[in-house]
PDB file of N, CA and C in Angstrom:
ATOM      1  N   MET A  17       0.942  -1.159   0.028  1.00 81.00           N
ATOM      2  CA  MET A  17      -0.003   0.019  -0.035  1.00 81.00           C
ATOM      3  C   MET A  17       0.752   1.338   0.005  1.00 81.00           C
ATOM      4  N   LEU A  18       0.572   2.272  -0.648  1.00 89.00           N
ATOM      5  CA  LEU A  18       1.148   3.486  -0.796  1.00 89.00           C
ATOM      6  C   LEU A  18       0.942   4.259   0.533  1.00 89.00           C
ATOM      7  N   SER A  19       1.923   4.910   0.961  1.00 94.00           N
ATOM      8  CA  SER A  19       1.884   5.849   2.058  1.00 94.00           C
ATOM      9  C   SER A  19       0.835   6.889   1.953  1.00 94.00           C
ATOM     10  N   PRO A  20       0.210   7.357   3.049  1.00 95.00           N
ATOM     11  CA  PRO A  20      -0.818   8.323   3.014  1.00 95.00           C
ATOM     12  C   PRO A  20      -0.063   9.733   2.479  1.00 95.00           C
ATOM     13  N   GLU A  21       1.160   9.961   2.691  1.00 97.00           N
ATOM     14  CA  GLU A  21       1.724  11.103   2.113  1.00 97.00           C
ATOM     15  C   GLU A  21       1.838  11.083   0.705  1.00 97.00           C
ATOM     16  N   LYS A  22       2.098   9.873  -0.061  1.00 96.00           N
ATOM     17  CA  LYS A  22       2.214   9.749  -1.405  1.00 96.00           C
ATOM     18  C   LYS A  22       0.817   9.880  -2.025  1.00 96.00           C
ATOM     19  N   LEU A  23      -0.131   9.278  -1.312  1.00 96.00           N
ATOM     20  CA  LEU A  23      -1.463   9.457  -1.921  1.00 96.00           C
ATOM     21  C   LEU A  23      -1.870  10.940  -1.860  1.00 96.00           C
ATOM     22  N   GLN A  24      -1.823  11.682  -0.799  1.00 97.00           N
ATOM     23  CA  GLN A  24      -2.019  13.021  -0.699  1.00 97.00           C
ATOM     24  C   GLN A  24      -1.192  13.875  -1.836  1.00 97.00           C
ATOM     25  N   ARG A  25      -0.008  13.512  -1.906  1.00 97.00           N
ATOM     26  CA  ARG A  25       0.889  14.163  -3.104  1.00 97.00           C
ATOM     27  C   ARG A  25       0.164  13.952  -4.598  1.00 97.00           C
ATOM     28  N   ILE A  26      -0.267  12.771  -4.800  1.00 96.00           N
ATOM     29  CA  ILE A  26      -0.910  12.440  -5.930  1.00 96.00           C
ATOM     30  C   ILE A  26      -2.075  13.374  -6.189  1.00 96.00           C
ATOM     31  N   ASN A  27      -2.890  13.519  -5.164  1.00 96.00           N
ATOM     32  CA  ASN A  27      -4.153  14.298  -5.198  1.00 96.00           C
ATOM     33  C   ASN A  27      -3.854  15.751  -5.280  1.00 96.00           C
ATOM     34  N   GLU A  28      -2.761  16.220  -4.582  1.00 97.00           N
ATOM     35  CA  GLU A  28      -2.359  17.599  -4.869  1.00 97.00           C
ATOM     36  C   GLU A  28      -1.920  17.939  -6.304  1.00 97.00           C
ATOM     37  N   LEU A  29      -1.218  17.019  -6.792  1.00 97.00           N
ATOM     38  CA  LEU A  29      -0.680  17.195  -8.149  1.00 97.00           C
ATOM     39  C   LEU A  29      -1.680  17.214  -9.071  1.00 97.00           C
ATOM     40  N   SER A  30      -2.671  16.244  -9.004  1.00 96.00           N
ATOM     41  CA  SER A  30      -3.851  16.191  -9.722  1.00 96.00           C
ATOM     42  C   SER A  30      -4.715  17.499  -9.726  1.00 96.00           C
ATOM     43  N   LYS A  31      -4.934  17.808  -8.614  1.00 97.00           N
ATOM     44  CA  LYS A  31      -5.707  19.216  -8.510  1.00 97.00           C
ATOM     45  C   LYS A  31      -5.013  20.391  -9.114  1.00 97.00           C
ATOM     46  N   LYS A  32      -3.745  20.284  -8.934  1.00 96.00           N
ATOM     47  CA  LYS A  32      -2.925  21.515  -9.418  1.00 96.00           C
ATOM     48  C   LYS A  32      -2.941  21.476 -11.041  1.00 96.00           C
ATOM     49  N   SER A  33      -2.869  20.296 -11.624  1.00 96.00           N
ATOM     50  CA  SER A  33      -2.793  20.146 -12.936  1.00 96.00           C
ATOM     51  C   SER A  33      -4.113  20.587 -13.591  1.00 96.00           C
ATOM     52  N   LYS A  34      -5.144  20.581 -12.875  1.00 96.00           N
ATOM     53  CA  LYS A  34      -6.568  21.018 -13.428  1.00 96.00           C
ATOM     54  C   LYS A  34      -6.705  22.472 -13.212  1.00 96.00           C
ATOM     55  N   THR A  35      -6.063  23.099 -12.333  1.00 95.00           N
ATOM     56  CA  THR A  35      -6.221  24.536 -12.102  1.00 95.00           C
ATOM     57  C   THR A  35      -5.259  25.358 -12.777  1.00 95.00           C
ATOM     58  N   SER A  36      -3.777  25.245 -12.350  1.00 94.00           N
ATOM     59  CA  SER A  36      -2.787  26.097 -12.853  1.00 94.00           C
ATOM     60  C   SER A  36      -1.914  25.476 -13.714  1.00 94.00           C
ATOM     61  N   GLY A  37      -1.772  24.132 -13.757  1.00 94.00           N
ATOM     62  CA  GLY A  37      -0.770  23.446 -14.595  1.00 94.00           C
ATOM     63  C   GLY A  37       0.309  22.995 -13.728  1.00 94.00           C
ATOM     64  N   LEU A  38       1.030  22.019 -14.262  1.00 95.00           N
ATOM     65  CA  LEU A  38       2.272  21.501 -13.774  1.00 95.00           C
ATOM     66  C   LEU A  38       3.573  21.936 -14.253  1.00 95.00           C
ATOM     67  N   THR A  39       4.632  22.016 -13.626  1.00 96.00           N
ATOM     68  CA  THR A  39       5.914  22.267 -14.175  1.00 96.00           C
ATOM     69  C   THR A  39       6.391  20.859 -14.692  1.00 96.00           C
ATOM     70  N   MET A  40       7.599  20.883 -15.359  1.00 97.00           N
ATOM     71  CA  MET A  40       8.053  19.552 -15.972  1.00 97.00           C
ATOM     72  C   MET A  40       8.422  18.780 -14.848  1.00 97.00           C
ATOM     73  N   GLU A  41       8.950  19.145 -13.789  1.00 97.00           N
ATOM     74  CA  GLU A  41       9.443  18.430 -12.646  1.00 97.00           C
ATOM     75  C   GLU A  41       8.188  17.865 -11.851  1.00 97.00           C
ATOM     76  N   GLU A  42       7.062  18.479 -11.931  1.00 97.00           N
ATOM     77  CA  GLU A  42       5.927  18.034 -11.115  1.00 97.00           C
ATOM     78  C   GLU A  42       5.235  17.118 -11.981  1.00 97.00           C
ATOM     79  N   ALA A  43       5.305  17.217 -13.258  1.00 97.00           N
ATOM     80  CA  ALA A  43       4.834  16.214 -14.223  1.00 97.00           C
ATOM     81  C   ALA A  43       5.499  14.863 -14.174  1.00 97.00           C
ATOM     82  N   LYS A  44       6.750  14.906 -14.096  1.00 98.00           N
ATOM     83  CA  LYS A  44       7.494  13.675 -13.920  1.00 98.00           C
ATOM     84  C   LYS A  44       7.166  13.021 -12.595  1.00 98.00           C
ATOM     85  N   GLU A  45       7.192  13.810 -11.576  1.00 97.00           N
ATOM     86  CA  GLU A  45       6.878  13.340 -10.251  1.00 97.00           C
ATOM     87  C   GLU A  45       5.449  12.802 -10.153  1.00 97.00           C
ATOM     88  N   GLN A  46       4.499  13.459 -10.831  1.00 97.00           N
ATOM     89  CA  GLN A  46       3.132  12.762 -11.010  1.00 97.00           C
ATOM     90  C   GLN A  46       3.146  11.377 -11.650  1.00 97.00           C
ATOM     91  N   THR A  47       3.838  11.241 -12.738  1.00 97.00           N
ATOM     92  CA  THR A  47       3.897  10.153 -13.555  1.00 97.00           C
ATOM     93  C   THR A  47       4.677   9.024 -12.742  1.00 97.00           C
ATOM     94  N   ASN A  48       5.524   9.353 -11.937  1.00 97.00           N
ATOM     95  CA  ASN A  48       6.202   8.314 -11.088  1.00 97.00           C
ATOM     96  C   ASN A  48       5.433   7.825  -9.968  1.00 97.00           C
ATOM     97  N   LEU A  49       4.657   8.749  -9.393  1.00 97.00           N
ATOM     98  CA  LEU A  49       3.721   8.453  -8.372  1.00 97.00           C
ATOM     99  C   LEU A  49       2.598   7.544  -8.803  1.00 97.00           C
ATOM    100  N   ARG A  50       1.885   7.987  -9.922  1.00 96.00           N
ATOM    101  CA  ARG A  50       0.972   7.211 -10.581  1.00 96.00           C
ATOM    102  C   ARG A  50       1.354   5.845 -10.952  1.00 96.00           C
ATOM    103  N   LYS A  51       2.651   5.772 -11.480  1.00 97.00           N
ATOM    104  CA  LYS A  51       3.239   4.297 -11.874  1.00 97.00           C
ATOM    105  C   LYS A  51       3.328   3.455 -10.720  1.00 97.00           C
ATOM    106  N   GLU A  52       3.841   4.083  -9.521  1.00 97.00           N
ATOM    107  CA  GLU A  52       4.027   3.364  -8.368  1.00 97.00           C
ATOM    108  C   GLU A  52       2.644   2.904  -7.752  1.00 97.00           C
ATOM    109  N   TYR A  53       1.709   3.734  -7.743  1.00 97.00           N
ATOM    110  CA  TYR A  53       0.346   3.468  -7.343  1.00 97.00           C
ATOM    111  C   TYR A  53      -0.167   2.354  -8.041  1.00 97.00           C
ATOM    112  N   LEU A  54      -0.122   2.262  -9.371  1.00 96.00           N
ATOM    113  CA  LEU A  54      -0.607   1.211 -10.265  1.00 96.00           C
ATOM    114  C   LEU A  54       0.017  -0.119  -9.933  1.00 96.00           C
ATOM    115  N   GLU A  55       1.348  -0.106  -9.917  1.00 97.00           N
ATOM    116  CA  GLU A  55       2.151  -1.261  -9.645  1.00 97.00           C
ATOM    117  C   GLU A  55       1.589  -1.904  -8.255  1.00 97.00           C
ATOM    118  N   THR A  56       1.428  -0.997  -7.160  1.00 96.00           N
ATOM    119  CA  THR A  56       1.059  -1.468  -5.907  1.00 96.00           C
ATOM    120  C   THR A  56      -0.340  -2.092  -5.928  1.00 96.00           C
ATOM    121  N   PHE A  57      -1.357  -1.350  -6.770  1.00 96.00           N
ATOM    122  CA  PHE A  57      -2.682  -1.709  -6.844  1.00 96.00           C
ATOM    123  C   PHE A  57      -2.840  -3.103  -7.619  1.00 96.00           C
ATOM    124  N   ARG A  58      -1.960  -3.326  -8.621  1.00 96.00           N
ATOM    125  CA  ARG A  58      -2.044  -4.426  -9.440  1.00 96.00           C
ATOM    126  C   ARG A  58      -1.504  -5.693  -8.618  1.00 96.00           C
ATOM    127  N   SER A  59      -0.481  -5.346  -7.949  1.00 93.00           N
ATOM    128  CA  SER A  59       0.097  -6.494  -7.059  1.00 93.00           C
ATOM    129  C   SER A  59      -0.833  -6.947  -5.914  1.00 93.00           C
ATOM    130  N   THR A  60      -1.484  -6.016  -5.334  1.00 93.00           N
ATOM    131  CA  THR A  60      -2.518  -6.342  -4.315  1.00 93.00           C
ATOM    132  C   THR A  60      -3.620  -6.996  -4.801  1.00 93.00           C
ATOM    133  N   MET A  61      -4.129  -6.625  -5.964  1.00 93.00           N
ATOM    134  CA  MET A  61      -5.328  -7.290  -6.574  1.00 93.00           C
ATOM    135  C   MET A  61      -4.907  -8.688  -6.994  1.00 93.00           C
ATOM    136  N   ARG A  62      -3.684  -8.858  -7.614  1.00 89.00           N
ATOM    137  CA  ARG A  62      -3.175 -10.277  -7.991  1.00 89.00           C
ATOM    138  C   ARG A  62      -3.098 -11.152  -6.765  1.00 89.00           C
ATOM    139  N   ASP A  63      -2.575 -10.619  -5.750  1.00 89.00           N
ATOM    140  CA  ASP A  63      -2.556 -11.480  -4.385  1.00 89.00           C
ATOM    141  C   ASP A  63      -3.912 -11.829  -3.953  1.00 89.00           C
ATOM    142  N   THR A  64      -4.726 -10.853  -3.986  1.00 90.00           N
ATOM    143  CA  THR A  64      -6.199 -11.082  -3.615  1.00 90.00           C
ATOM    144  C   THR A  64      -6.869 -12.286  -4.384  1.00 90.00           C
ATOM    145  N   ILE A  65      -6.725 -12.070  -5.707  1.00 87.00           N
ATOM    146  CA  ILE A  65      -7.380 -13.094  -6.499  1.00 87.00           C
ATOM    147  C   ILE A  65      -6.811 -14.419  -6.435  1.00 87.00           C
ATOM    148  N   GLU A  66      -5.333 -14.517  -6.212  1.00 85.00           N
ATOM    149  CA  GLU A  66      -4.790 -15.871  -6.007  1.00 85.00           C
ATOM    150  C   GLU A  66      -5.238 -16.608  -4.758  1.00 85.00           C
ATOM    151  N   HIS A  67      -5.703 -15.802  -3.751  1.00 86.00           N
ATOM    152  CA  HIS A  67      -6.134 -16.333  -2.504  1.00 86.00           C
ATOM    153  C   HIS A  67      -7.587 -16.533  -2.374  1.00 86.00           C
ATOM    154  N   VAL A  68      -8.303 -16.405  -3.441  1.00 88.00           N
ATOM    155  CA  VAL A  68      -9.798 -16.582  -3.436  1.00 88.00           C
ATOM    156  C   VAL A  68     -10.192 -18.052  -3.675  1.00 88.00           C
ATOM    157  N   LYS A  69     -11.160 -18.336  -3.036  1.00 89.00           N
ATOM    158  CA  LYS A  69     -11.639 -19.761  -3.194  1.00 89.00           C
ATOM    159  C   LYS A  69     -13.185 -19.473  -3.383  1.00 89.00           C
ATOM    160  N   VAL A  70     -13.779 -19.988  -4.655  1.00 92.00           N
ATOM    161  CA  VAL A  70     -15.114 -19.683  -4.948  1.00 92.00           C
ATOM    162  C   VAL A  70     -15.882 -20.945  -4.702  1.00 92.00           C
ATOM    163  N   ILE A  71     -16.988 -20.742  -4.012  1.00 94.00           N
ATOM    164  CA  ILE A  71     -17.882 -21.851  -3.538  1.00 94.00           C
ATOM    165  C   ILE A  71     -19.242 -21.606  -4.113  1.00 94.00           C
ATOM    166  N   ASP A  72     -19.841 -22.676  -4.586  1.00 94.00           N
ATOM    167  CA  ASP A  72     -21.290 -22.409  -5.126  1.00 94.00           C
ATOM    168  C   ASP A  72     -22.257 -22.679  -3.913  1.00 94.00           C
ATOM    169  N   PRO A  73     -23.465 -22.433  -4.169  1.00 95.00           N
ATOM    170  CA  PRO A  73     -24.489 -22.493  -3.175  1.00 95.00           C
ATOM    171  C   PRO A  73     -24.590 -23.993  -2.539  1.00 95.00           C
ATOM    172  N   GLU A  74     -24.292 -25.086  -3.427  1.00 95.00           N
ATOM    173  CA  GLU A  74     -24.149 -26.381  -2.832  1.00 95.00           C
ATOM    174  C   GLU A  74     -22.885 -26.763  -2.002  1.00 95.00           C
ATOM    175  N   GLY A  75     -22.001 -25.808  -1.889  1.00 94.00           N
ATOM    176  CA  GLY A  75     -20.698 -26.087  -1.223  1.00 94.00           C
ATOM    177  C   GLY A  75     -19.541 -26.535  -2.068  1.00 94.00           C
ATOM    178  N   ASN A  76     -19.734 -26.742  -3.363  1.00 94.00           N
ATOM    179  CA  ASN A  76     -18.712 -27.158  -4.188  1.00 94.00           C
ATOM    180  C   ASN A  76     -17.673 -26.085  -4.559  1.00 94.00           C
ATOM    181  N   ASP A  77     -16.448 -26.522  -4.734  1.00 92.00           N
ATOM    182  CA  ASP A  77     -15.272 -25.612  -5.120  1.00 92.00           C
ATOM    183  C   ASP A  77     -15.460 -25.321  -6.550  1.00 92.00           C
ATOM    184  N   VAL A  78     -15.714 -24.135  -6.879  1.00 93.00           N
ATOM    185  CA  VAL A  78     -15.884 -23.710  -8.365  1.00 93.00           C
ATOM    186  C   VAL A  78     -14.912 -22.764  -8.729  1.00 93.00           C
ATOM    187  N   THR A  79     -13.771 -22.638  -7.984  1.00 90.00           N
ATOM    188  CA  THR A  79     -12.665 -21.827  -8.363  1.00 90.00           C
ATOM    189  C   THR A  79     -12.248 -22.089  -9.830  1.00 90.00           C
ATOM    190  N   PRO A  80     -12.045 -20.965 -10.667  1.00 89.00           N
ATOM    191  CA  PRO A  80     -11.663 -21.202 -12.004  1.00 89.00           C
ATOM    192  C   PRO A  80     -10.194 -21.876 -11.960  1.00 89.00           C
ATOM    193  N   ASP A  81     -10.206 -22.733 -13.043  1.00 89.00           N
ATOM    194  CA  ASP A  81      -8.871 -23.680 -13.083  1.00 89.00           C
ATOM    195  C   ASP A  81      -7.626 -22.785 -13.335  1.00 89.00           C
ATOM    196  N   LYS A  82      -7.664 -21.596 -13.901  1.00 87.00           N
ATOM    197  CA  LYS A  82      -6.567 -20.696 -14.159  1.00 87.00           C
ATOM    198  C   LYS A  82      -6.166 -20.125 -12.654  1.00 87.00           C
ATOM    199  N   VAL A  83      -6.998 -19.873 -11.838  1.00 85.00           N
ATOM    200  CA  VAL A  83      -6.608 -19.358 -10.531  1.00 85.00           C
ATOM    201  C   VAL A  83      -6.047 -20.589  -9.654  1.00 85.00           C
ATOM    202  N   LYS A  84      -6.639 -21.898  -9.796  1.00 85.00           N
ATOM    203  CA  LYS A  84      -6.094 -22.925  -9.058  1.00 85.00           C
ATOM    204  C   LYS A  84      -4.635 -23.253  -9.534  1.00 85.00           C
ATOM    205  N   ALA A  85      -4.487 -23.156 -10.963  1.00 85.00           N
ATOM    206  CA  ALA A  85      -3.038 -23.461 -11.467  1.00 85.00           C
ATOM    207  C   ALA A  85      -2.030 -22.431 -10.958  1.00 85.00           C
ATOM    208  N   THR A  86      -2.449 -21.212 -10.979  1.00 82.00           N
ATOM    209  CA  THR A  86      -1.632 -20.214 -10.600  1.00 82.00           C
ATOM    210  C   THR A  86      -1.254 -20.323  -9.127  1.00 82.00           C
ATOM    211  N   LYS A  87      -2.225 -20.573  -8.387  1.00 77.00           N
ATOM    212  CA  LYS A  87      -2.091 -20.819  -6.727  1.00 77.00           C
ATOM    213  C   LYS A  87      -1.145 -22.012  -6.544  1.00 77.00           C
ATOM    214  N   SER A  88      -1.331 -23.073  -7.251  1.00 78.00           N
ATOM    215  CA  SER A  88      -0.470 -24.332  -6.951  1.00 78.00           C
ATOM    216  C   SER A  88       0.993 -23.991  -7.589  1.00 78.00           C
ATOM    217  N   LYS A  89       1.128 -23.288  -8.700  1.00 76.00           N
ATOM    218  CA  LYS A  89       2.398 -23.106  -9.153  1.00 76.00           C
ATOM    219  C   LYS A  89       3.124 -22.104  -8.186  1.00 76.00           C
ATOM    220  N   LYS A  90       2.446 -21.186  -7.695  1.00 71.00           N
ATOM    221  CA  LYS A  90       3.021 -20.237  -6.775  1.00 71.00           C
ATOM    222  C   LYS A  90       3.667 -20.930  -5.536  1.00 71.00           C
ATOM    223  N   PHE A  91       2.718 -21.685  -5.034  1.00 67.00           N
ATOM    224  CA  PHE A  91       3.089 -22.380  -3.576  1.00 67.00           C
ATOM    225  C   PHE A  91       4.125 -23.495  -4.009  1.00 67.00           C
ATOM    226  N   LEU A  92       4.426 -24.037  -5.213  1.00 68.00           N
ATOM    227  CA  LEU A  92       5.347 -25.011  -5.452  1.00 68.00           C
ATOM    228  C   LEU A  92       6.733 -24.455  -5.545  1.00 68.00           C
ATOM    229  N   ASN A  93       6.850 -23.110  -5.792  1.00 60.00           N
ATOM    230  CA  ASN A  93       7.989 -22.368  -6.026  1.00 60.00           C
ATOM    231  C   ASN A  93       8.705 -21.916  -4.747  1.00 60.00           C
TER     232      ASN A  93
END
């Protein structure tokens, strides 16, 4: 998870870009912060999906085979 300070900075830069515009340095900072945010988000989402087990109303495991394969492959390494 990104630190609260970085999230706040992302929001500050976004607001500034809509009102007065960003300098080149601020635009680069914004790009780097957004990239870091997306990498963190994707990693967290991937971990969440890999640890999900889907159960139907009858109690049967209906987790997609792709998720099962990824999970078993990850635990074998």
